[in-house]
Coordinates of C-alpha atoms in Angstrom, one line a residue:
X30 CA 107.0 129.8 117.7
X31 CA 108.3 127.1 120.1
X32 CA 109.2 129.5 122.6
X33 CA 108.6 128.2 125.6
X34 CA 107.9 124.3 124.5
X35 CA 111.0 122.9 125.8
X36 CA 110.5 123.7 129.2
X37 CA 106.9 122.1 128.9
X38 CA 108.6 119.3 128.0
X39 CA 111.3 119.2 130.6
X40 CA 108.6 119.7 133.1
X41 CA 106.5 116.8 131.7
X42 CA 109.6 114.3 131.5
X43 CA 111.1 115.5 134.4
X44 CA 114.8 116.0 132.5
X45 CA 115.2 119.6 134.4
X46 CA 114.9 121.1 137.3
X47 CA 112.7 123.6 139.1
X48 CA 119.4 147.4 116.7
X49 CA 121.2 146.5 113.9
X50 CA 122.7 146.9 110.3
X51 CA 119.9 146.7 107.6
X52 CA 120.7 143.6 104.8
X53 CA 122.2 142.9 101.2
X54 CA 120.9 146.2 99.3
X55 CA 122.9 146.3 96.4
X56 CA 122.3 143.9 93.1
X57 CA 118.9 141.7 93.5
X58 CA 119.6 138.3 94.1
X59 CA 116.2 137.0 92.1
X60 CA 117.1 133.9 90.0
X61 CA 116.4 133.1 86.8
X62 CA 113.9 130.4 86.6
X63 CA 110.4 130.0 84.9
X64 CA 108.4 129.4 88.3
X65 CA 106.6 126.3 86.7
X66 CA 106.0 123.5 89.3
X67 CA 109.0 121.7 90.6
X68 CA 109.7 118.1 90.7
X69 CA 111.1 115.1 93.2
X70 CA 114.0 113.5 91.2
X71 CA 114.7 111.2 94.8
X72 CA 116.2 113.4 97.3
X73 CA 116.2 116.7 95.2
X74 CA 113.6 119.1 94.0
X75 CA 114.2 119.8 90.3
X76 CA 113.1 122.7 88.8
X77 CA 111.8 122.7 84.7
X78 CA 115.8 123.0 83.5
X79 CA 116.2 120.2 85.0
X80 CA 118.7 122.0 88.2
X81 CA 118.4 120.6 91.9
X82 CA 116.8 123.7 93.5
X83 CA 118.3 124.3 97.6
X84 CA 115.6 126.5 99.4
X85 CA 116.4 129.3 102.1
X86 CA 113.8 131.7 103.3
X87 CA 110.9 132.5 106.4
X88 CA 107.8 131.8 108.0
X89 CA 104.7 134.3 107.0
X90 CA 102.3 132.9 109.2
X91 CA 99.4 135.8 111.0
X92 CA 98.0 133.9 113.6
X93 CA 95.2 136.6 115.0
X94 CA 92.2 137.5 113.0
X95 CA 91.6 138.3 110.3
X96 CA 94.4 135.4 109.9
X97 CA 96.1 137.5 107.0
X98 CA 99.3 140.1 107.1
X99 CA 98.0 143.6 106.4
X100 CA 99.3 145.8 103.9
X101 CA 101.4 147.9 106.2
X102 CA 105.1 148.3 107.2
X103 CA 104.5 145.9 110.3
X104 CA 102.6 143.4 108.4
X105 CA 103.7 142.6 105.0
X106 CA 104.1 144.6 101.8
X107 CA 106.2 145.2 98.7
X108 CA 108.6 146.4 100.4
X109 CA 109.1 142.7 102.3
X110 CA 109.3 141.0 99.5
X111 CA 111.9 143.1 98.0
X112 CA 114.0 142.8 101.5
X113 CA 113.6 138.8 100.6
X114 CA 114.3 138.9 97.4
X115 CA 117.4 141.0 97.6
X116 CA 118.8 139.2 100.9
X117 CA 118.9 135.5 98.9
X118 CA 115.9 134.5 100.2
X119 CA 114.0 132.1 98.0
X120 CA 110.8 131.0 99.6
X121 CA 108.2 131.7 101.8
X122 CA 106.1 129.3 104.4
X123 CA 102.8 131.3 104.2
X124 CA 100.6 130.7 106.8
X125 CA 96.9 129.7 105.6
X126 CA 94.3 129.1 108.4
X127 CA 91.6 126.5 108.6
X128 CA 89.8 129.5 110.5
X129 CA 90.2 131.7 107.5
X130 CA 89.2 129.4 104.9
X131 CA 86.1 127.9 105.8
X132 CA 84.8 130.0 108.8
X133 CA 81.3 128.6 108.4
X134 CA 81.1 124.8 108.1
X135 CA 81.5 124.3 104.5
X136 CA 81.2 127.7 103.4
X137 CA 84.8 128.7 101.6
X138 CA 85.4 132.3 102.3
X139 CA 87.1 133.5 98.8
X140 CA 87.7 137.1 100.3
X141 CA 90.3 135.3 102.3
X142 CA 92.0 133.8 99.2
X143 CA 91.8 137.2 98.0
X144 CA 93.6 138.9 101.2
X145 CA 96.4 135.4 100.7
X146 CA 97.1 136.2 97.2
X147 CA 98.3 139.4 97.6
X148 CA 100.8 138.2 99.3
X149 CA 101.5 135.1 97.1
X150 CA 101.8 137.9 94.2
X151 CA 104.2 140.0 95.9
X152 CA 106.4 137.4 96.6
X153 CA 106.3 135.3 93.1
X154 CA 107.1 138.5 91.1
X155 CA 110.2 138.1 92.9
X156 CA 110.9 134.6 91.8
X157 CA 110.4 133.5 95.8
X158 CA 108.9 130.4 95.8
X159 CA 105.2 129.6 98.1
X160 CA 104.5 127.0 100.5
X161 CA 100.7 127.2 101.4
X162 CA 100.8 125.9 104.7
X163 CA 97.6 125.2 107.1
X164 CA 99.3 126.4 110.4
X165 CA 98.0 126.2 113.6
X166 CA 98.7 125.4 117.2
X167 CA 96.6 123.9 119.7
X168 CA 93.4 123.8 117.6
X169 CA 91.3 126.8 118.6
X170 CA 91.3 130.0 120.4
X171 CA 89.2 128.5 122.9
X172 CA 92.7 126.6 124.0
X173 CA 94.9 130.0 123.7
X174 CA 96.0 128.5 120.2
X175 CA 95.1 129.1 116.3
X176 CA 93.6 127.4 113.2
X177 CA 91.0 125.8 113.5
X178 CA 87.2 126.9 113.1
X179 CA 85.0 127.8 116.1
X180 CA 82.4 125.5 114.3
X181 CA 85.2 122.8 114.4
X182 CA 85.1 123.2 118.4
X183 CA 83.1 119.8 119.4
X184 CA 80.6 120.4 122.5
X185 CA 82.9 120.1 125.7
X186 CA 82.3 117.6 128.2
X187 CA 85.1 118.3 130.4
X188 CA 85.3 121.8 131.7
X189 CA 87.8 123.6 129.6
X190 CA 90.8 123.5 131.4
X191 CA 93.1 125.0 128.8
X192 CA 94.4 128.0 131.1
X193 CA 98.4 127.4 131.1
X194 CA 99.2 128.8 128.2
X195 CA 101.3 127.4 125.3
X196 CA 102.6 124.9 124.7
X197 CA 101.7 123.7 128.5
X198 CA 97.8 123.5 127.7
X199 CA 99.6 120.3 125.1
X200 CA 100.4 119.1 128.2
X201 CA 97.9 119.1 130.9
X202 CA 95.1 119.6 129.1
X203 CA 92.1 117.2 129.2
X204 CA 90.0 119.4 127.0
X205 CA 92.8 119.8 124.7
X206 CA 93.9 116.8 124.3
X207 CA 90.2 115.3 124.1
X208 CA 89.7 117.5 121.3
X209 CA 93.0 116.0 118.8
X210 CA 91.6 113.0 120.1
X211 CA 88.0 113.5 118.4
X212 CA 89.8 114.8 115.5
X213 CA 92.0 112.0 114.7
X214 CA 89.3 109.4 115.6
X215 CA 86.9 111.8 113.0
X216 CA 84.6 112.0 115.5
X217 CA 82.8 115.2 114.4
X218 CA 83.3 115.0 110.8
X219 CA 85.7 117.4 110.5
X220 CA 88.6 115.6 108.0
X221 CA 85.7 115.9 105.3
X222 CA 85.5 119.9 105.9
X223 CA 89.3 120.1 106.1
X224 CA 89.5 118.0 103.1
X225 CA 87.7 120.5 100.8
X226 CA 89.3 123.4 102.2
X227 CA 92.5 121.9 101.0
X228 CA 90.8 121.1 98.1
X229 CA 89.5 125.0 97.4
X230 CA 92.9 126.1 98.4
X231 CA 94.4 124.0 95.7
X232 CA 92.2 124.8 93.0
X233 CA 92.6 128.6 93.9
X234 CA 96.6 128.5 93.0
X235 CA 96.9 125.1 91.4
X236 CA 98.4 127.3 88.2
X237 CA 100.4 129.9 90.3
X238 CA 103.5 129.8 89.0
X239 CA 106.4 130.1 91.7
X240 CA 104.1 127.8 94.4
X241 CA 106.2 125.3 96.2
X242 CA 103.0 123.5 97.2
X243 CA 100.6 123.0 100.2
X244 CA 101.9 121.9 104.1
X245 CA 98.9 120.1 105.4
X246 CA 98.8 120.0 108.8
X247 CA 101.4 122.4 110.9
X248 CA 102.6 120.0 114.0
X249 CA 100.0 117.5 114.8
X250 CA 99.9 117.2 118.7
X251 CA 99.0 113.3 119.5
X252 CA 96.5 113.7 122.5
X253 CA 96.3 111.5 124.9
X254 CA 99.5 109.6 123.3
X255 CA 101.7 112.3 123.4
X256 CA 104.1 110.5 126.6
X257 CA 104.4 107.4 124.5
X258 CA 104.9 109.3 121.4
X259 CA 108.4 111.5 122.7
X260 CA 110.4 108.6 122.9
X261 CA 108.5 105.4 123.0
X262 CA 106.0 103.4 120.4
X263 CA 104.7 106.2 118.3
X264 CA 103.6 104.0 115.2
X265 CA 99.9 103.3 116.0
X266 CA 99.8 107.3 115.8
X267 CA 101.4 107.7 113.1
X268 CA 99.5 105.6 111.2
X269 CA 96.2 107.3 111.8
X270 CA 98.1 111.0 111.3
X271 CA 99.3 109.2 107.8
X272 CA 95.3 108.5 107.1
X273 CA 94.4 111.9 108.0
X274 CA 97.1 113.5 105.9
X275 CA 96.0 111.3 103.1
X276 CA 93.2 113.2 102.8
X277 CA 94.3 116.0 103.1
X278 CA 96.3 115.1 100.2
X279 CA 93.4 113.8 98.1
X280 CA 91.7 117.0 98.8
X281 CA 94.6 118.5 96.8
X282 CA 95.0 116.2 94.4
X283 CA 91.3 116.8 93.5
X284 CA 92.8 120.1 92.2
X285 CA 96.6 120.2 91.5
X286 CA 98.5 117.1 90.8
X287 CA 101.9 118.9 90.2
X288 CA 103.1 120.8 93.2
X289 CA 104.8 119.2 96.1
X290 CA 102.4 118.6 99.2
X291 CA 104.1 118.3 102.3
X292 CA 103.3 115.6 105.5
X293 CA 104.4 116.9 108.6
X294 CA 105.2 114.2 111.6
X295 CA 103.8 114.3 114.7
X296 CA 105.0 117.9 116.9
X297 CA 107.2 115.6 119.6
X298 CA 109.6 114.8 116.2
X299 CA 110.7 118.7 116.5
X300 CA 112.8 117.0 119.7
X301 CA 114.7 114.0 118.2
X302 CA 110.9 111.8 118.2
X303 CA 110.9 109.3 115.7
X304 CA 108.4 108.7 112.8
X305 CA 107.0 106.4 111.1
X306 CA 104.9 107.4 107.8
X307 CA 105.1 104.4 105.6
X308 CA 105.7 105.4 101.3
X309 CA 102.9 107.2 99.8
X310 CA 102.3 106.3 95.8
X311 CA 102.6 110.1 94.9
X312 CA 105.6 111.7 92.3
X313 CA 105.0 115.0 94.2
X314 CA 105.6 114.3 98.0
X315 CA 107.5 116.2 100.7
X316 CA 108.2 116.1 104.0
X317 CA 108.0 119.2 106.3
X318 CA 109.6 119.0 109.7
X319 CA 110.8 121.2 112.6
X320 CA 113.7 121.0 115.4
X321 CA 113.7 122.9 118.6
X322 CA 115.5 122.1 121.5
X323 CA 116.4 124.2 124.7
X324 CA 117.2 126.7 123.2
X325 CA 114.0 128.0 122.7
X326 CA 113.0 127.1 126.8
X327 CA 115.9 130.0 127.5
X328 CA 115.6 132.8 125.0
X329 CA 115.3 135.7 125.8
X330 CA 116.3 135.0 129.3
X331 CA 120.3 135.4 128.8
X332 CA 120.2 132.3 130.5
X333 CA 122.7 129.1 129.3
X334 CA 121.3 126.2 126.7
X335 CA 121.1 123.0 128.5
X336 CA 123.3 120.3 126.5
X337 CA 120.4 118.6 124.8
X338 CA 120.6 120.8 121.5
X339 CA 123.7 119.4 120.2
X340 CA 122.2 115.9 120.7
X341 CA 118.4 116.4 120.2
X342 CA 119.8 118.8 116.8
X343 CA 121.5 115.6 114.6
X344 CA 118.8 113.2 115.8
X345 CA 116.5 115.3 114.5
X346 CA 118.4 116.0 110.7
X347 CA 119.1 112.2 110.8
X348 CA 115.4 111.1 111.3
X349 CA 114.1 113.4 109.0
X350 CA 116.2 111.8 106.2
X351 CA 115.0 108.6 107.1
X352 CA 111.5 109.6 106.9
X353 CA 111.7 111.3 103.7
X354 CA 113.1 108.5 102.2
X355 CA 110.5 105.8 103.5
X356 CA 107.7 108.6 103.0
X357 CA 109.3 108.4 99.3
X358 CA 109.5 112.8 99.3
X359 CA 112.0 115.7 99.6
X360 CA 112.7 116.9 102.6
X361 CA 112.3 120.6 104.0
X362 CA 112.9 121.8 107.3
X363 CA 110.0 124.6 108.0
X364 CA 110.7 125.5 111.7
X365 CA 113.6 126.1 114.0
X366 CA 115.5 128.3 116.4
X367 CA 112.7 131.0 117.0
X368 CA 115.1 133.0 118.9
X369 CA 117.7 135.1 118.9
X370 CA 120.1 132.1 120.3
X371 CA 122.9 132.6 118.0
X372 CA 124.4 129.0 118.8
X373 CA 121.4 127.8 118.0
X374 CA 120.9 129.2 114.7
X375 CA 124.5 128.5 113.7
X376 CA 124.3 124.7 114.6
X377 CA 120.8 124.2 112.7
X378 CA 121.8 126.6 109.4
X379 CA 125.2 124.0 109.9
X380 CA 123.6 121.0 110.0
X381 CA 121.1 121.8 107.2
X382 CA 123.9 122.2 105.2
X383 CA 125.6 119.1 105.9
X384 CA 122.5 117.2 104.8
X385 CA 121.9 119.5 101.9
X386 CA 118.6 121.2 103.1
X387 CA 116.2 124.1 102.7
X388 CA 115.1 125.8 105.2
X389 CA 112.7 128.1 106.5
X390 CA 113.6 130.2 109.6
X391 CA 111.1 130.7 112.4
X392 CA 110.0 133.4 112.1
X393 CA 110.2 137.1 109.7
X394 CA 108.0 139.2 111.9
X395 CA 106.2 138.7 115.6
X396 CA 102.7 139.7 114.1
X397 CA 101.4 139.6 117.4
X398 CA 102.3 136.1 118.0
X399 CA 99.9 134.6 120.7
X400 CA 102.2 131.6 121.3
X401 CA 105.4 132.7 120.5
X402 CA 107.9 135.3 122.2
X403 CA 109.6 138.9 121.7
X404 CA 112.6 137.1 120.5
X405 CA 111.6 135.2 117.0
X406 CA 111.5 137.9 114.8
X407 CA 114.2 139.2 112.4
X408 CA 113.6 142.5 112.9
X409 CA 113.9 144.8 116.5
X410 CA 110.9 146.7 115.3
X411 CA 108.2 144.8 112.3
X412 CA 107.7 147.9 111.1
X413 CA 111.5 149.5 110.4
X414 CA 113.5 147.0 108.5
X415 CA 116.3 149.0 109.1
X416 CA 116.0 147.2 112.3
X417 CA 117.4 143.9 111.4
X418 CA 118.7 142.0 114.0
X419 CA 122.7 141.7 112.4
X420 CA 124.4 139.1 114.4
X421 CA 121.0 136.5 113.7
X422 CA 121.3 138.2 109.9
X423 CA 124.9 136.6 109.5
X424 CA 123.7 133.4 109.8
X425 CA 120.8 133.5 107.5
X426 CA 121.7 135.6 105.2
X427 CA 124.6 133.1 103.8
X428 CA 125.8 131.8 100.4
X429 CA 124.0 128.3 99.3
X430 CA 123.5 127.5 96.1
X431 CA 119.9 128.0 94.6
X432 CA 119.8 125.8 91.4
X433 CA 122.9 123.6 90.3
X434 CA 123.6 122.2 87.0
X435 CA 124.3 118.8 89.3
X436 CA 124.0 116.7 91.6
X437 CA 124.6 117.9 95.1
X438 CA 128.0 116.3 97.4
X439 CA 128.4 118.5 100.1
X440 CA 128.2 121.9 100.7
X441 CA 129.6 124.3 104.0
X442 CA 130.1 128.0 105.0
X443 CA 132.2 128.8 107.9
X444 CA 130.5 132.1 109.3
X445 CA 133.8 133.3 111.0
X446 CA 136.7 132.7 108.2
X447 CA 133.7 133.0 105.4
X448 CA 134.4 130.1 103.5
X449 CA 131.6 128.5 101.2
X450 CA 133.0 125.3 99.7
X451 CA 130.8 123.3 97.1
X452 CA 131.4 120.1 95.5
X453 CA 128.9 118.4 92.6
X454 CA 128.8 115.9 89.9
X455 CA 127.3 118.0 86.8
X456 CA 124.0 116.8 85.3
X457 CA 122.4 117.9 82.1
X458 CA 120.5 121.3 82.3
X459 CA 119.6 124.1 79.9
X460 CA 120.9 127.4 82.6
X461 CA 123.5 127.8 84.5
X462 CA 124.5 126.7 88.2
X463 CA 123.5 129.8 90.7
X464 CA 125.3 130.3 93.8
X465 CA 123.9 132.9 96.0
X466 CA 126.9 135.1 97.5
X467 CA 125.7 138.0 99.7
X468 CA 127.8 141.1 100.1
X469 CA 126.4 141.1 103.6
X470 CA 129.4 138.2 103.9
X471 CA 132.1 139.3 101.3
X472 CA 131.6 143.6 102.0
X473 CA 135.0 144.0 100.3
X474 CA 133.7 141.6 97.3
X475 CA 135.0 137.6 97.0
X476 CA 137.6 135.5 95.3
X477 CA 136.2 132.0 94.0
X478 CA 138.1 129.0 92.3
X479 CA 136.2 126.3 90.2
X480 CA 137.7 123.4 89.3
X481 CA 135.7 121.6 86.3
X482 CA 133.7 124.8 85.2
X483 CA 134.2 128.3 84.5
X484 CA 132.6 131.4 86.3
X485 CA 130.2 133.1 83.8
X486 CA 129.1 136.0 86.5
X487 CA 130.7 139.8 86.7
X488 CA 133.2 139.7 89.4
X489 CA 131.3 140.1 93.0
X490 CA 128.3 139.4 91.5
X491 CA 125.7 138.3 94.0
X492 CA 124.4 135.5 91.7
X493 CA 127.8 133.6 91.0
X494 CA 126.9 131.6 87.8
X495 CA 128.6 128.7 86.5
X496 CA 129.2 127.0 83.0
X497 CA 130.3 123.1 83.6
X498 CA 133.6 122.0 81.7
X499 CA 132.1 119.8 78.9
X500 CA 133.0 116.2 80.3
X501 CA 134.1 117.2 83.9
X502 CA 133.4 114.2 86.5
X503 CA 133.1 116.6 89.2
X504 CA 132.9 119.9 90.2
X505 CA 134.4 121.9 93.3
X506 CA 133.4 125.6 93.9
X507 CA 135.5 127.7 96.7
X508 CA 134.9 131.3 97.6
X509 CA 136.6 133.2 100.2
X510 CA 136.4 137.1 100.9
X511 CA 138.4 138.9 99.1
X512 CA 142.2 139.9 100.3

């Protein structure tokens, strides 16, 4: 999605110049689990047998009208979820649209929750877990962008000047950038209409079992504050986006007190920005954030990364665990790489590891994509998925552990030797530890050692489960392909 946004912002700040192998097919990796509402228990998210639950999986998101996937092979169908499901992929960032919800001003559309919930079926048969998120990108068609209504368009009084396309328009913009203005400053009344859209959304799936929650506002672009907001005083934003949010939230809370709703920080924070959201008196809080770097200003273009990524990368894993903990929430990352940039992926996937984070990759399919590029996708073709992209596969498709009997200590996979190391202090549970090992990594099956548990799993199983020693202090897990 953020194909082209670090060049925008390169230009603004003046920092630069002028087919493949199909996945996992064999045994389903679905895990056990009872799909009831998860919990925060401080860093973690706990499921109801009282495991940490680590989240891999993909964005969903159709940006175009009617703001749904279809049924078919290029949209998204049964046959999706089951390439998911069977590839270790445990959750899915499913884009809902302001647009689609409440196309007339507070008139709820329920034919569009209809069209959503196929899709939220699918995928909770298969034990994937749901994040309901209200995507969009620079507000309005009007601005070459998605999500909001076209009743939610306030009367211009600058001549729309949103002509350079995205993220540019974020950029130079008057128009654009007077229209976040209105909305953060509620000038049109709009935070009441978004309010109870969240609020029908809620009450819709508020009992769906296997729904992570709701992400209430997909990168919030500052306006006019943007310049100060990359690297300078951002907090006076911040503080109104925390208000607006808060709504949001209460608009869900009016409906569904027990799944995880997720603030996102401002859209500059994707590049090593800073945030500021103050703690929020809520047991069921998360925080959803992205990282991009330039990565994303070169794909596709076979030309070199600039050396900001490896810098930009860590500042951004590092703030977001600072924000989560003063936010008082979990922390999910719900956007990077959007390329094929190998390097990329690989340092991200690392790093997410490191801090003992889900993730959702950007993105499963194109689906027409007005603001993204060719290079996103998993797939060489949406409609084959026999034409997964296999080196970008390798990296996501990789063994994590899915619920543990314990509390996380660290956690790694080298991608070239294929080692997966795991380390944890047990904690009480009533199932087992999963480990998700794909044969996609270990074609010739694995050998694992546990020290402080036993291996309850068939051999090469692609769930690895594990039964704590009765009094163990610790527990280390090390698989390696086998010789």
């Amino acid at each position: 999605m953020r194909a082209f946004i670090a060049a925008a912002l390169a230009a603004a700040l003046g920092l630069v110049a002028a087919c493949g192998s199909s996945g996992d097919t064999g045994a389903s990796a679905v895990a056990a689990g009872s799909g009831a509402a998860l919990h925060r228990d401080g860093a973690f998210m706990i499921d109801a047998d009282n495991r940490v639950v680590l989240l891999h999986g993909v964005n969903v998101v159709w940006k175009l009208k009617p703001y749904y996937p279809p049924s078919g092979a290029e949209g998204f169908a049964a046959a999706d979820a089951d390439f998911l499901a069977a590839n270790g992929f445990n959750v899915v960032r499913l884009g809902v649209l302001f647009a689609g919800v409440m196309p007339q001003k507070g008139v709820i559309d329920p034919g569009y929750l209809d069209q959503l919930d196929r899709v939220v079926q699918l995928l909770a048969s298969r034990h994937i877990w749901v994040l309901l998120d209200f995507h969009q990108d620079m507000y309005n068609e009007a601005f070459q962008g998605e999500g909001f209504p076209d009743w939610a368009v306030p009367r211009q009084i600058l001549p729309n000047d949103a002509t350079h396309g995205f993220p540019l328009n974020e950029f130079v913009s008057l128009a654009l950038n007077g229209v976040y203005d209105r909305l953060w400053a509620d000038k049109d009344g709009v935070l009441a209409q978004y309010r109870a859209a969240w609020a029908a959304v809620a009450a819709r799936w508020a009992h769906q079992p296997y729904l992570l929650g709701y992400d209430l506002f997909n990168e919030p672009w500052p306006g006019t504050l943007w310049a100060t907001c990359f690297e300078l005083d951002c907090r006076g934003f911040d503080k109104t986006l925390q208000q607006f949010q808060q709504q949001a939230l209460a608009g869900v809370r009016s409906a569904d007190t027990a799944h995880f709703a997720f603030f996102e920080p401002q859209q500059l924070f994707d590049f090593g920005a800073p945030s500021s959201f103050s703690g929020v008196d809520d047991a069921a809080l998360g925080l959803s954030w992205h990282s991009y770097c330039s990565a994303e200003l070169f794909a596709g273009t076979g030309l070199p990364d600039l050396p900001d990524c490896p810098i930009l990368e860590p500042r951004t894993a590092n703030n977001a665990q600072s924000q989560a903990a003063a936010l008082g929430a979990v922390s999910l990352l719900t956007e990077f790489a959007a390329s094929d940039d190998l390097g990329d992926i690989g340092r991200v996937t690392t790093l997410a590891d490191q801090h003992l984070t889900g993730w959702t990759y950007w993105a499963y399919k194109l689906y027409g994509d007005p603001t993204g590029s060719a290079s996103e996708g998993l797939f060489g073709d949406d409609g084959d998925l026999t034409t997964l992209k296999a080196p970008k596969a390798d990296l996501l498709i990789r063994p994590y552990f899915q619920a543990l009997a314990g509390t996380p200590q660290s956690m790694s996979f080298d991608a070239s030797s294929k080692h997966f190391a795991l380390s944890y202090t047990p904690r009480t549970a009533t199932a087992p530890t999963q480990v998700f090992l794909p044969s996609r990594q270990y074609p010739q099956g694995y050998t694992v050692q546990v020290q402080g548990g036993t291996v309850t799993s068939a051999a090469n199983a692609t769930l690895l489960t594990i039964a704590e020693t009765a009094g163990a202090q610790q527990v280390q897990v090390t698989v390696d392909p086998a010789p």
